[in-house]
XYZ file of C-alpha atoms in Angstrom:
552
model
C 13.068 -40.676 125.368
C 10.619 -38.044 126.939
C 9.695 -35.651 124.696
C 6.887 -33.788 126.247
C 5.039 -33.124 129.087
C 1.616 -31.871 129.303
C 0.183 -31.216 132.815
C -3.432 -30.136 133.627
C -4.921 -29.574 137.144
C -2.506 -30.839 139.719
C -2.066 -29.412 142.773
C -0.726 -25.723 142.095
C -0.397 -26.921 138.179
C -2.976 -24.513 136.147
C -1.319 -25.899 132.676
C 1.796 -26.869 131.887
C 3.252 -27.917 128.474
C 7.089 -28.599 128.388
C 9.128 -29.923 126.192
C 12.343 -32.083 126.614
C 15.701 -32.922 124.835
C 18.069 -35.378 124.281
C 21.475 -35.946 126.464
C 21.687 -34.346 130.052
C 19.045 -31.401 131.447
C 18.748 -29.999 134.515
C 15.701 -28.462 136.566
C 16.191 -26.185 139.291
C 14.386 -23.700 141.362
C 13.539 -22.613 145.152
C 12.765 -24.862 147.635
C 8.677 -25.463 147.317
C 8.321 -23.654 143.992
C 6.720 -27.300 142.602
C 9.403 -29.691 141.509
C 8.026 -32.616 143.657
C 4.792 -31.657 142.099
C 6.352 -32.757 138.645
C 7.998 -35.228 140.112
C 4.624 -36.345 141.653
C 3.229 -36.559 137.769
C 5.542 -38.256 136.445
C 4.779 -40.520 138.935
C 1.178 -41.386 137.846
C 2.608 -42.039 134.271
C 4.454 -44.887 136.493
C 0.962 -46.108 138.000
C 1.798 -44.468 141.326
C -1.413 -44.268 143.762
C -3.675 -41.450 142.216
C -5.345 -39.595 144.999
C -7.931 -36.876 144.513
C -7.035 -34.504 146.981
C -3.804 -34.004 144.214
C -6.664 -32.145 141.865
C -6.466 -28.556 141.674
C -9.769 -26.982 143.703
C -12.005 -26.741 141.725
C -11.561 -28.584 138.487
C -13.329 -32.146 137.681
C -10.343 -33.811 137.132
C -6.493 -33.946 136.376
C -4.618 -34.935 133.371
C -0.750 -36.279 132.859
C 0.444 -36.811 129.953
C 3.825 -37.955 127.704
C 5.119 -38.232 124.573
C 8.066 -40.419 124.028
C 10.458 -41.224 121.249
C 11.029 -45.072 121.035
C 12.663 -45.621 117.695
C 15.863 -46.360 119.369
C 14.841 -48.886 122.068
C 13.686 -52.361 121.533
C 10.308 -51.811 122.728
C 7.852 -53.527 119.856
C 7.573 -56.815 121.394
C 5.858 -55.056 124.404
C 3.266 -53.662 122.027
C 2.473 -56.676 119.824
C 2.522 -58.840 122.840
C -0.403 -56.549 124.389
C -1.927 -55.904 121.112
C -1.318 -52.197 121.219
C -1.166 -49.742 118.417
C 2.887 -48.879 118.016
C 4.454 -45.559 116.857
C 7.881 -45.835 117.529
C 8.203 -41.827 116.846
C 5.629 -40.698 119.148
C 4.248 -42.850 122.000
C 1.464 -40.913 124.396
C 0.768 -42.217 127.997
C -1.894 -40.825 129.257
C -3.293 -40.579 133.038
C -6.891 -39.246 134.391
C -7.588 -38.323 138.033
C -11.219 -37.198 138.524
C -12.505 -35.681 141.591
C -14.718 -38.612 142.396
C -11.137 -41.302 143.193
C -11.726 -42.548 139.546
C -8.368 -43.099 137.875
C -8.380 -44.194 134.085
C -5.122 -44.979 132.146
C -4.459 -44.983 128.292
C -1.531 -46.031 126.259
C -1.407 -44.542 122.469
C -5.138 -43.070 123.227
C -6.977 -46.815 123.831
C -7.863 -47.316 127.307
C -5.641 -50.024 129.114
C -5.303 -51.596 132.661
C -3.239 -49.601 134.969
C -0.916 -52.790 135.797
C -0.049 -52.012 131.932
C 0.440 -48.430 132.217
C 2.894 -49.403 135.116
C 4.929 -52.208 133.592
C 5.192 -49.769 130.594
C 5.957 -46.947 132.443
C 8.850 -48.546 134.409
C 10.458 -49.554 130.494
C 10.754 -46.022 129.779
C 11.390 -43.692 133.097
C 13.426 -44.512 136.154
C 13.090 -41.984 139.133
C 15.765 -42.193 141.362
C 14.588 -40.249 144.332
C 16.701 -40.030 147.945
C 14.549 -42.395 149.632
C 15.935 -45.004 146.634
C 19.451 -44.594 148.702
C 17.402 -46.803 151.476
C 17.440 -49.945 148.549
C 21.537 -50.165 149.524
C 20.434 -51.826 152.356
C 18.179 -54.806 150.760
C 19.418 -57.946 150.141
C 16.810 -58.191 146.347
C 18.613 -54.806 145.109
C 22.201 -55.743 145.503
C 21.568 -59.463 144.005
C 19.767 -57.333 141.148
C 22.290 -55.168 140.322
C 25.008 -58.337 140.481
C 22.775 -59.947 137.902
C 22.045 -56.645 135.505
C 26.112 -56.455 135.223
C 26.123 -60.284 135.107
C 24.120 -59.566 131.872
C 22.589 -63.545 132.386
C 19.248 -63.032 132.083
C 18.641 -66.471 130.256
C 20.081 -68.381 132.909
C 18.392 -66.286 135.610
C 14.943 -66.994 134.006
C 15.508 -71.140 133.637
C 16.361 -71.116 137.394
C 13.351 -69.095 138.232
C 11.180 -71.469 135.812
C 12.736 -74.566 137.537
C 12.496 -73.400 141.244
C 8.945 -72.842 140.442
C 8.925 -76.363 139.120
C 10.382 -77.950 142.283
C 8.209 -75.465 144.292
C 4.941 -76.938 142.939
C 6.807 -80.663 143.027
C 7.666 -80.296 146.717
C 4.132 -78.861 147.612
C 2.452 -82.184 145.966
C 4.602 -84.370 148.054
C 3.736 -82.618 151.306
C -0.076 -83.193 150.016
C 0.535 -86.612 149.192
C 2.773 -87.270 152.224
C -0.041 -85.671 154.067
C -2.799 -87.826 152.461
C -1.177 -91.063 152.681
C -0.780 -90.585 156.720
C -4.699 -89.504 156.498
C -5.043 -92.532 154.505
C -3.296 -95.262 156.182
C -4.970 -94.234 159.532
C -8.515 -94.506 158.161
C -7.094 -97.566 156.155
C -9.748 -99.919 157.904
C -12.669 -98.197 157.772
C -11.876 -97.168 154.263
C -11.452 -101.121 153.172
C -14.952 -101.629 155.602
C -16.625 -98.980 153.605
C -15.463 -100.397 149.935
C -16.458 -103.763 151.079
C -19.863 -102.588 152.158
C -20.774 -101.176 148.933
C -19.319 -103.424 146.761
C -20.801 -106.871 148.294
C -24.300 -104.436 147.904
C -23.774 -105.071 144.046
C -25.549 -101.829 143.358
C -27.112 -100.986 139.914
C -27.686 -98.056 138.429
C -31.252 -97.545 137.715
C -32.235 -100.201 140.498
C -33.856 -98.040 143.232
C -36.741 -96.798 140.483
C -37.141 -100.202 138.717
C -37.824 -102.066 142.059
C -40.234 -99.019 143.635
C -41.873 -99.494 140.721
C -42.301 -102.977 141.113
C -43.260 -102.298 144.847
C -46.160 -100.182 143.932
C -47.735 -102.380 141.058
C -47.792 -105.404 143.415
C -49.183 -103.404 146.207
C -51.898 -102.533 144.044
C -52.243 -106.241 142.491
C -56.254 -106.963 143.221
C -57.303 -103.459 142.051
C -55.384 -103.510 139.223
C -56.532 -107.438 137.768
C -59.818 -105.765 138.714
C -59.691 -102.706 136.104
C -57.610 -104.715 133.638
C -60.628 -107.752 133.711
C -63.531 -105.301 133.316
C -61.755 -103.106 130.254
C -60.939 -106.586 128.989
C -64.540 -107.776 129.080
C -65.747 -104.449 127.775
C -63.632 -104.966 124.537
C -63.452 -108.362 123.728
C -66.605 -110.231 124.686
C -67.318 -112.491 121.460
C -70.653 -110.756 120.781
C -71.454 -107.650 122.721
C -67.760 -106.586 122.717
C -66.935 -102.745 121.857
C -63.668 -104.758 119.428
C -66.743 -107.071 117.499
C -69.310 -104.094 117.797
C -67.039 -101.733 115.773
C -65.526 -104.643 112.719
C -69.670 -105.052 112.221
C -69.795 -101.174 111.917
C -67.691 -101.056 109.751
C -68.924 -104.117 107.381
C -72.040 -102.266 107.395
C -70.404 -98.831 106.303
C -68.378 -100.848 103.304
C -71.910 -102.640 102.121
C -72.808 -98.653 100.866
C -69.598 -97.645 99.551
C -71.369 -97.682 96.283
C -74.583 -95.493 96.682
C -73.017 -93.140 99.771
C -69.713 -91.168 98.734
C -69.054 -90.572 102.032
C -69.074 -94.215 102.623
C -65.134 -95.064 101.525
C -63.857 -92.066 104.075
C -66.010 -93.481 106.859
C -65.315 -96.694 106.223
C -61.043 -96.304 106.560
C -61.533 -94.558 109.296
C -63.363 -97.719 111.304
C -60.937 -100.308 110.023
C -58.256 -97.948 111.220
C -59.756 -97.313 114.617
C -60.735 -101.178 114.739
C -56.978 -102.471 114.389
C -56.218 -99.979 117.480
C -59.136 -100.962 119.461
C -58.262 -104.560 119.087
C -54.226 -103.503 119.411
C -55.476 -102.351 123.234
C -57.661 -105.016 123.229
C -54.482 -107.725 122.872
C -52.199 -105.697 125.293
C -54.754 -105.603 128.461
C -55.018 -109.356 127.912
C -51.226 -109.566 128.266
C -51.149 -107.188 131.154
C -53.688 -109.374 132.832
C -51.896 -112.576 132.474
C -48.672 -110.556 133.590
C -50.051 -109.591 136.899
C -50.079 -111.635 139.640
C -49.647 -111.430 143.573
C -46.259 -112.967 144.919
C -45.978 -111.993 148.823
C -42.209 -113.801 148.242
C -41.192 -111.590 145.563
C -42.953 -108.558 146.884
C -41.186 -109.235 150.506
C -37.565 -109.863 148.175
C -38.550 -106.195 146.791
C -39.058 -104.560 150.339
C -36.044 -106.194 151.635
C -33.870 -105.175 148.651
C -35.224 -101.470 149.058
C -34.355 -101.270 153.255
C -31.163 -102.612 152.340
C -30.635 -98.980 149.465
C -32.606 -97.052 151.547
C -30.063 -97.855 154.808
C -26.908 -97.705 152.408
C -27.911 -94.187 151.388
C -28.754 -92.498 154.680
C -25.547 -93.956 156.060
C -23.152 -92.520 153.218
C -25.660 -89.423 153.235
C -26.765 -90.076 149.509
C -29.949 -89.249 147.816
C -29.120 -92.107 144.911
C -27.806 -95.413 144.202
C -25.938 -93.278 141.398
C -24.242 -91.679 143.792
C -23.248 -94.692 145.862
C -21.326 -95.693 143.354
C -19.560 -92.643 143.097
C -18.807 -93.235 146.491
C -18.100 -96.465 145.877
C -15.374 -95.414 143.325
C -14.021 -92.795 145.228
C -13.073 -95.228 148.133
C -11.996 -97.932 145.475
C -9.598 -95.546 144.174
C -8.741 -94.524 147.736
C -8.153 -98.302 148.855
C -6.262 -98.290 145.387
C -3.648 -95.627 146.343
C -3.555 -97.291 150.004
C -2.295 -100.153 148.428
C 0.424 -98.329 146.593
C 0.997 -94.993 148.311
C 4.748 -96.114 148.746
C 5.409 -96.785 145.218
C 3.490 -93.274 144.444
C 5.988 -91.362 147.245
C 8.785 -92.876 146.001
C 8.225 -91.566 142.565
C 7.025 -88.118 143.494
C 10.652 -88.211 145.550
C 12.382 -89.520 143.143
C 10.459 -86.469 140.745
C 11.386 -83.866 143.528
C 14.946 -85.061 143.644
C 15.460 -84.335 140.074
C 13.965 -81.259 140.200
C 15.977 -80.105 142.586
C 19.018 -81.064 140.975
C 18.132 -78.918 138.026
C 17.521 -75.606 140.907
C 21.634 -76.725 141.678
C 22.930 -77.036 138.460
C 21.253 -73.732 137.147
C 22.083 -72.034 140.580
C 25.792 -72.903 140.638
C 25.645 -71.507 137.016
C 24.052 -68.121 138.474
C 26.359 -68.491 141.610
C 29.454 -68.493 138.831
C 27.873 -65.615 137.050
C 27.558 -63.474 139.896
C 30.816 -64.157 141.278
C 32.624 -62.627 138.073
C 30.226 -59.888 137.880
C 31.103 -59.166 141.219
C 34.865 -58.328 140.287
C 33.669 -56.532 137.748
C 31.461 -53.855 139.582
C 34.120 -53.971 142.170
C 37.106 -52.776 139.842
C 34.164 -50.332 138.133
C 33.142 -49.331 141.045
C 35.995 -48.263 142.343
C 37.337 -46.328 139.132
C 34.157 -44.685 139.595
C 34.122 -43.303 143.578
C 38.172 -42.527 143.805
C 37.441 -39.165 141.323
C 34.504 -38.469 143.646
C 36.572 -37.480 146.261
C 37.258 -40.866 147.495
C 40.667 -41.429 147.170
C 41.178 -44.492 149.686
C 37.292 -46.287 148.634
C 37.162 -49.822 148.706
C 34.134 -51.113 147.278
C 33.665 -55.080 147.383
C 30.804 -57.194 146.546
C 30.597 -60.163 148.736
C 28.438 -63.145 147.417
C 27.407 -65.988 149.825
C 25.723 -69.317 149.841
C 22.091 -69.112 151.080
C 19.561 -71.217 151.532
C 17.647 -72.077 147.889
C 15.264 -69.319 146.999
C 13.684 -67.975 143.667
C 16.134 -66.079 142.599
C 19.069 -68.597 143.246
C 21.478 -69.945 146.550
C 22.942 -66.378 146.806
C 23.026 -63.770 149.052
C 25.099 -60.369 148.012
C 26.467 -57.908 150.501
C 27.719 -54.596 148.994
C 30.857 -53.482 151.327
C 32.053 -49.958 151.952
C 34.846 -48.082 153.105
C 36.443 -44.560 152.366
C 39.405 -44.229 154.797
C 42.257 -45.925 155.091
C 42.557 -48.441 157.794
C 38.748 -48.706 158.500
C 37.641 -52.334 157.612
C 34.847 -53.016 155.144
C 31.775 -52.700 156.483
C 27.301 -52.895 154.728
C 27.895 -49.556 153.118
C 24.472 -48.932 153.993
C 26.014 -48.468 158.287
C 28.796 -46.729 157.387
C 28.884 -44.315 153.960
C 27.553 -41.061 154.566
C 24.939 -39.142 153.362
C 26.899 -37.686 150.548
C 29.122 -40.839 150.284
C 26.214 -43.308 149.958
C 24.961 -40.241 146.938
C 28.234 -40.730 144.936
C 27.736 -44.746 145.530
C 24.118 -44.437 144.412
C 25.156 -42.531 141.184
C 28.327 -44.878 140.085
C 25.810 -47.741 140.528
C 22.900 -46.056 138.489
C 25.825 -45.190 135.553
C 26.890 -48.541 136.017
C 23.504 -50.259 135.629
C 22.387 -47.577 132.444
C 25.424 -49.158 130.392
C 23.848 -52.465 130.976
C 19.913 -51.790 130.847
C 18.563 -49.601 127.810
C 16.538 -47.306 129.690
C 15.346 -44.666 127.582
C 14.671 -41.632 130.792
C 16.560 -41.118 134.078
C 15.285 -38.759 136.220
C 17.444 -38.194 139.510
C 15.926 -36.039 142.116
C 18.449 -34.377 144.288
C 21.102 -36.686 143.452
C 23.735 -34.372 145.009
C 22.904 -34.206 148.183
C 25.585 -33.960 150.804
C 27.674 -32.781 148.308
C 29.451 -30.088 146.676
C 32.332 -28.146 144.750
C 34.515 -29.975 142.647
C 32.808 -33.090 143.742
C 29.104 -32.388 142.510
C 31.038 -31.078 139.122
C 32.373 -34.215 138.730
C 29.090 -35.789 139.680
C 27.412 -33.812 137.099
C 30.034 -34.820 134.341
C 28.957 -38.192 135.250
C 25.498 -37.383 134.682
C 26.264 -35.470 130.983
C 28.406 -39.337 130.295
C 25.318 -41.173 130.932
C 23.438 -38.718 128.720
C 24.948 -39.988 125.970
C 24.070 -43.492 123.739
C 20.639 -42.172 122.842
C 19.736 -42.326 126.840
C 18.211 -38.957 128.284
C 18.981 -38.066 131.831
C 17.500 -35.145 133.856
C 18.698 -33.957 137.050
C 16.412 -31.403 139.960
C 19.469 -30.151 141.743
C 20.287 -27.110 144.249
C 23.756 -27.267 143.412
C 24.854 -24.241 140.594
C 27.948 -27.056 139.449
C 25.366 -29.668 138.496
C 22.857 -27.017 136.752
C 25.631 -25.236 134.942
C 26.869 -28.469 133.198
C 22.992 -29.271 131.642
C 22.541 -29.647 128.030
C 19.013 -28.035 128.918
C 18.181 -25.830 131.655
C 14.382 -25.561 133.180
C 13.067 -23.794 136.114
C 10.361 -24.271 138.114
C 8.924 -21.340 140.222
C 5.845 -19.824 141.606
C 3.624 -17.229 141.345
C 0.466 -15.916 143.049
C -2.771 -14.256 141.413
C -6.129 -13.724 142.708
C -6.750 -17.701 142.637
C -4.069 -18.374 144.754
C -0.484 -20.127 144.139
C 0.558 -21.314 140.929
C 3.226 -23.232 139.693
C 5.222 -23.063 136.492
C 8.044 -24.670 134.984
C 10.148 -22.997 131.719
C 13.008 -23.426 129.236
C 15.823 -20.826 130.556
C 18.485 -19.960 127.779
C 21.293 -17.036 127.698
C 21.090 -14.126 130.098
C 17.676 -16.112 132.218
C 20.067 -19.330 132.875
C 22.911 -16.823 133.935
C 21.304 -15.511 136.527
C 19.573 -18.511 137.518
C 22.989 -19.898 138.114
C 24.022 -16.517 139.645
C 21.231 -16.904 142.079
C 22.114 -20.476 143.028
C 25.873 -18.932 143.581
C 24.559 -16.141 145.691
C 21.041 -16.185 146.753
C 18.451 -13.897 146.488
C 20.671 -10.820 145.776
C 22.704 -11.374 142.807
C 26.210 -9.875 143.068
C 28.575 -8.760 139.756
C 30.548 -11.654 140.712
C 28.016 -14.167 140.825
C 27.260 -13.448 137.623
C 30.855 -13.990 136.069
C 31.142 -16.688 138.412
C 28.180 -18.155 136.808
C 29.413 -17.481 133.101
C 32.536 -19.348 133.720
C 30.790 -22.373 135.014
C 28.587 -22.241 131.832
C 31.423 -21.951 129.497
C 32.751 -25.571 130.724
């Protein structure tokens, strides 16, 4: 439930702090004095479009902000899901319009995501404005007002699950019908291209290992040639660097006695001796290892054309990723081979998915059927007070093709005379007709759906006299069950039967326009009401006319 209302900086809006009550309040005052402008508030609370031509001239920014009351709505989950801080006693929503476009939004003083503001902000204020008398004509708001009164949510939310499911299911057999046609008409040069690569018995790790090869046999003369001379350098049997450095070091150890020095020096030579002679031993085995094939070396080259050909044709850089390519087309060749066995089990997978979309939709179908009768007979007990004696109100539900919110398509049907057949109410109720509709429908629905805040602007329109009383008394019903309902009305029937009266008028200073909205009580709300009776000049019998209205 709203219970306050702080405004700051919107269009004619200086400051304005209001507070709000329980049950059924109305608002009133003169055409332009600023109710769409609170209206227009609200409405960023709902994560409506912010635009900054709405801030007042001259200030940085604007600010909208509510209070509500949620201790008696089921509203916790939302908080805990979102990991917001809850107060059930006193939630604030706060919006912020600078002057720069820049739009923040805050829930319980944390910054959030608008999206969040929104989705909150549609759990606790509805805002039934005239141009919501244009949703009588869509298909989505009838079928959603079947299913509120069908109070089947569960079902309604496995269908939607499983026509997803069958959604997705039918969109992978289109791909795979797609690719197996793809497929089988490149079958050939697929099976060509496996073959290739596969009789090519690549290895991982060869290209490197035989360029290496390449290059070292290239190079075989030069290389014996170095390898001979370091060879002869270390290991001739007496001028050899090997033999020169174990004498060295026999000649250090002979002192080791007389020169302290001699121990250190002497490790160190044996160490550097078993290296030397380590080298020594592994050029030796080099040398032996080298040797000029022009076979092998000619094997080598051919081997190489044959990668080197492979991987310009398949535009690869590496053998590694000619076998990627190679099991890529195995796989492809694989699913060749059994794409009928894989489309008939993705059918057979779509099939039963789309028998679960039937079931749960003839369940929904069944649902909606005997919620239609219901808002029929409702419906009707509703409109004949309204000065509707004759209404027929009937819900039609037909089969339609399977969509995501079942096989159903719902019709609302109208007619107030006698004798006139049933027609879309939307082509045939009139303006104040398809009001009264609107307002049975939205005191329908609030039974079902625990909304905390209706706001109806203008409700009444087309209407008036006993009618708009009665429409008003319908209001103050849906008031009740710990449900607030406000109503901006021209109509002196409507205002007079408010709980709570406001008014919202204008005034001009030096600035320029302003616009203010108050509580009226006792003599102010008589002649509010007188005003509405009589206009501008309020006559003695407006103003007992307007006492009697406020003593029903």
């Amino acid at each position: 439930m709203l219970k306050q209302l702080s405004i700051r900086n919107f269009t004619l809006i200086d400051s304005l702090d209001i507070k709000f009550n329980p049950g059924f309040s109305v608002i009133t005052g003169e055409t332009g004095a600023g109710k769409s402008i609170i209206l227009g508030a609200i409405g960023l609370l709902l994560g409506q479009r912010a635009d900054s031509k709405a801030i007042k001239n001259g200030a940085a920014k604007c600010t909208v902000e509510a209070h509500f009351d949620l201790s008696k709505y089921d509203l916790k989950p939302f908080f805990d899901l979102n990991e917001i801080d809850y107060d059930p006693e006193d939630c604030i929503i706060r919006r912020e319009v600078s002057a720069t476009g820049k739009s923040r939004a805050f829930i319980n003083d944390t910054p959030e995501p608008l999206s969040l503001l929104k989705e909150l902000g549609e759990r606790l204020i509805d805002i039934h404005s005239q141009h919501q008398n244009l949703l009588l004509d869509k298909q989505d708001f009838q079928l959603e007002v079947v299913d509120i009164i069908a109070e089947d949510g569960n079902t309604l939310a496995a269908y939607k699950q499983a026509f997803a499911n069958f959604s997705a299911t039918k969109r992978e057999l289109d791909g795979l019908r797609a690719k197996i046609e793809s497929d089988k008409a490149n079958a050939d040069f697929i099976k060509f291209q496996h073959e290739e690569l596969s009789t090519a018995a690549l290895k991982d790790g060869e290209q490197e290992e035989l360029e290496g090869k390449a290059e070292t046999m290239g190079h075989a003369e030069e290389i014996k040639a170095a390898l001979y001379e370091a060879d002869k350098l270390l290991s001739a049997d007496d001028s050899g660097a090997v033999s020169a450095l174990h004498s060295a070091a026999g000649a250090i150890q002979g002192v080791k006695k007389v020169l302290p020095a001699a121990t250190e020096l002497a490790d160190r030579m044996e160490s550097a001796y078993i290296e030397l002679k380590d080298i020594s031993e592994e050029i030796g085995s080099q040398l032996e290892g080298i040797d000029f094939d022009p076979a092998e070396l000619e094997r080598i080259n051919d081997r190489l054309d044959n990668i080197y050909s492979l991987e310009k044709k398949y535009h690869c850089d590496t053998v590694s990723e000619l076998l990627q390519l190679q099991e890529k087309l195995a796989r492809q060749v694989n699913d060749i081979d059994n794409s009928d066995e894989a489309f008939k089990e993705m059918s057979a997978k779509l099939d039963k998915a789309q028998a679960e979309c039937q079931a749960l939709g003839e369940r929904l179908t069944a649902a909606r059927k005997a919620s239609a009768r219901k808002i029929e007979q409702e419906m009707s007990e509703r409109l004949m007070p309204l000065g509707m004696p004759n209404v027929r109100f009937s819900v039609d539900v037909e089969a339609a093709p399977m969509g995501n919110s079942g096989s159903d398509k719902v019709s609302f049907l109208f007619s107030a005379n006698k004798n006139i057949p049933l027609q879309p109410v939307s082509q045939v109720a009139s303006g104040g007709e398809i009001a009264r509709v609107m307002l049975s429908l939205k005191a329908m629905i609030s039974g079902a759906v625990k909304l905390p805040t209706i706001i109806f602007d203008e409700i009444d329109t087309g209407v008036s006299g006993k009618i708009a009383e009665k429409m008003a008394l319908i209001m103050q019903q849906m008031g009740h069950n710990n449900r607030q309902v406000i109503s901006i009305t021209h109509l002196p029937q409507i205002a007079a039967l408010g709980q709570t009266h406001y008014k919202v008028y204008k005034e001009d200073n030096e600035e320029g326009t302003i616009s203010h909205m108050k509580l009226l009580e006792g003599d102010d709300r008589v002649k509010e009401i007188a005003q509405m009776l009589s206009g501008s000049d309020i006559t003695e019998a407006a103003i007992n006319n307007a006492k009697e209205l406020l003593k029903q």
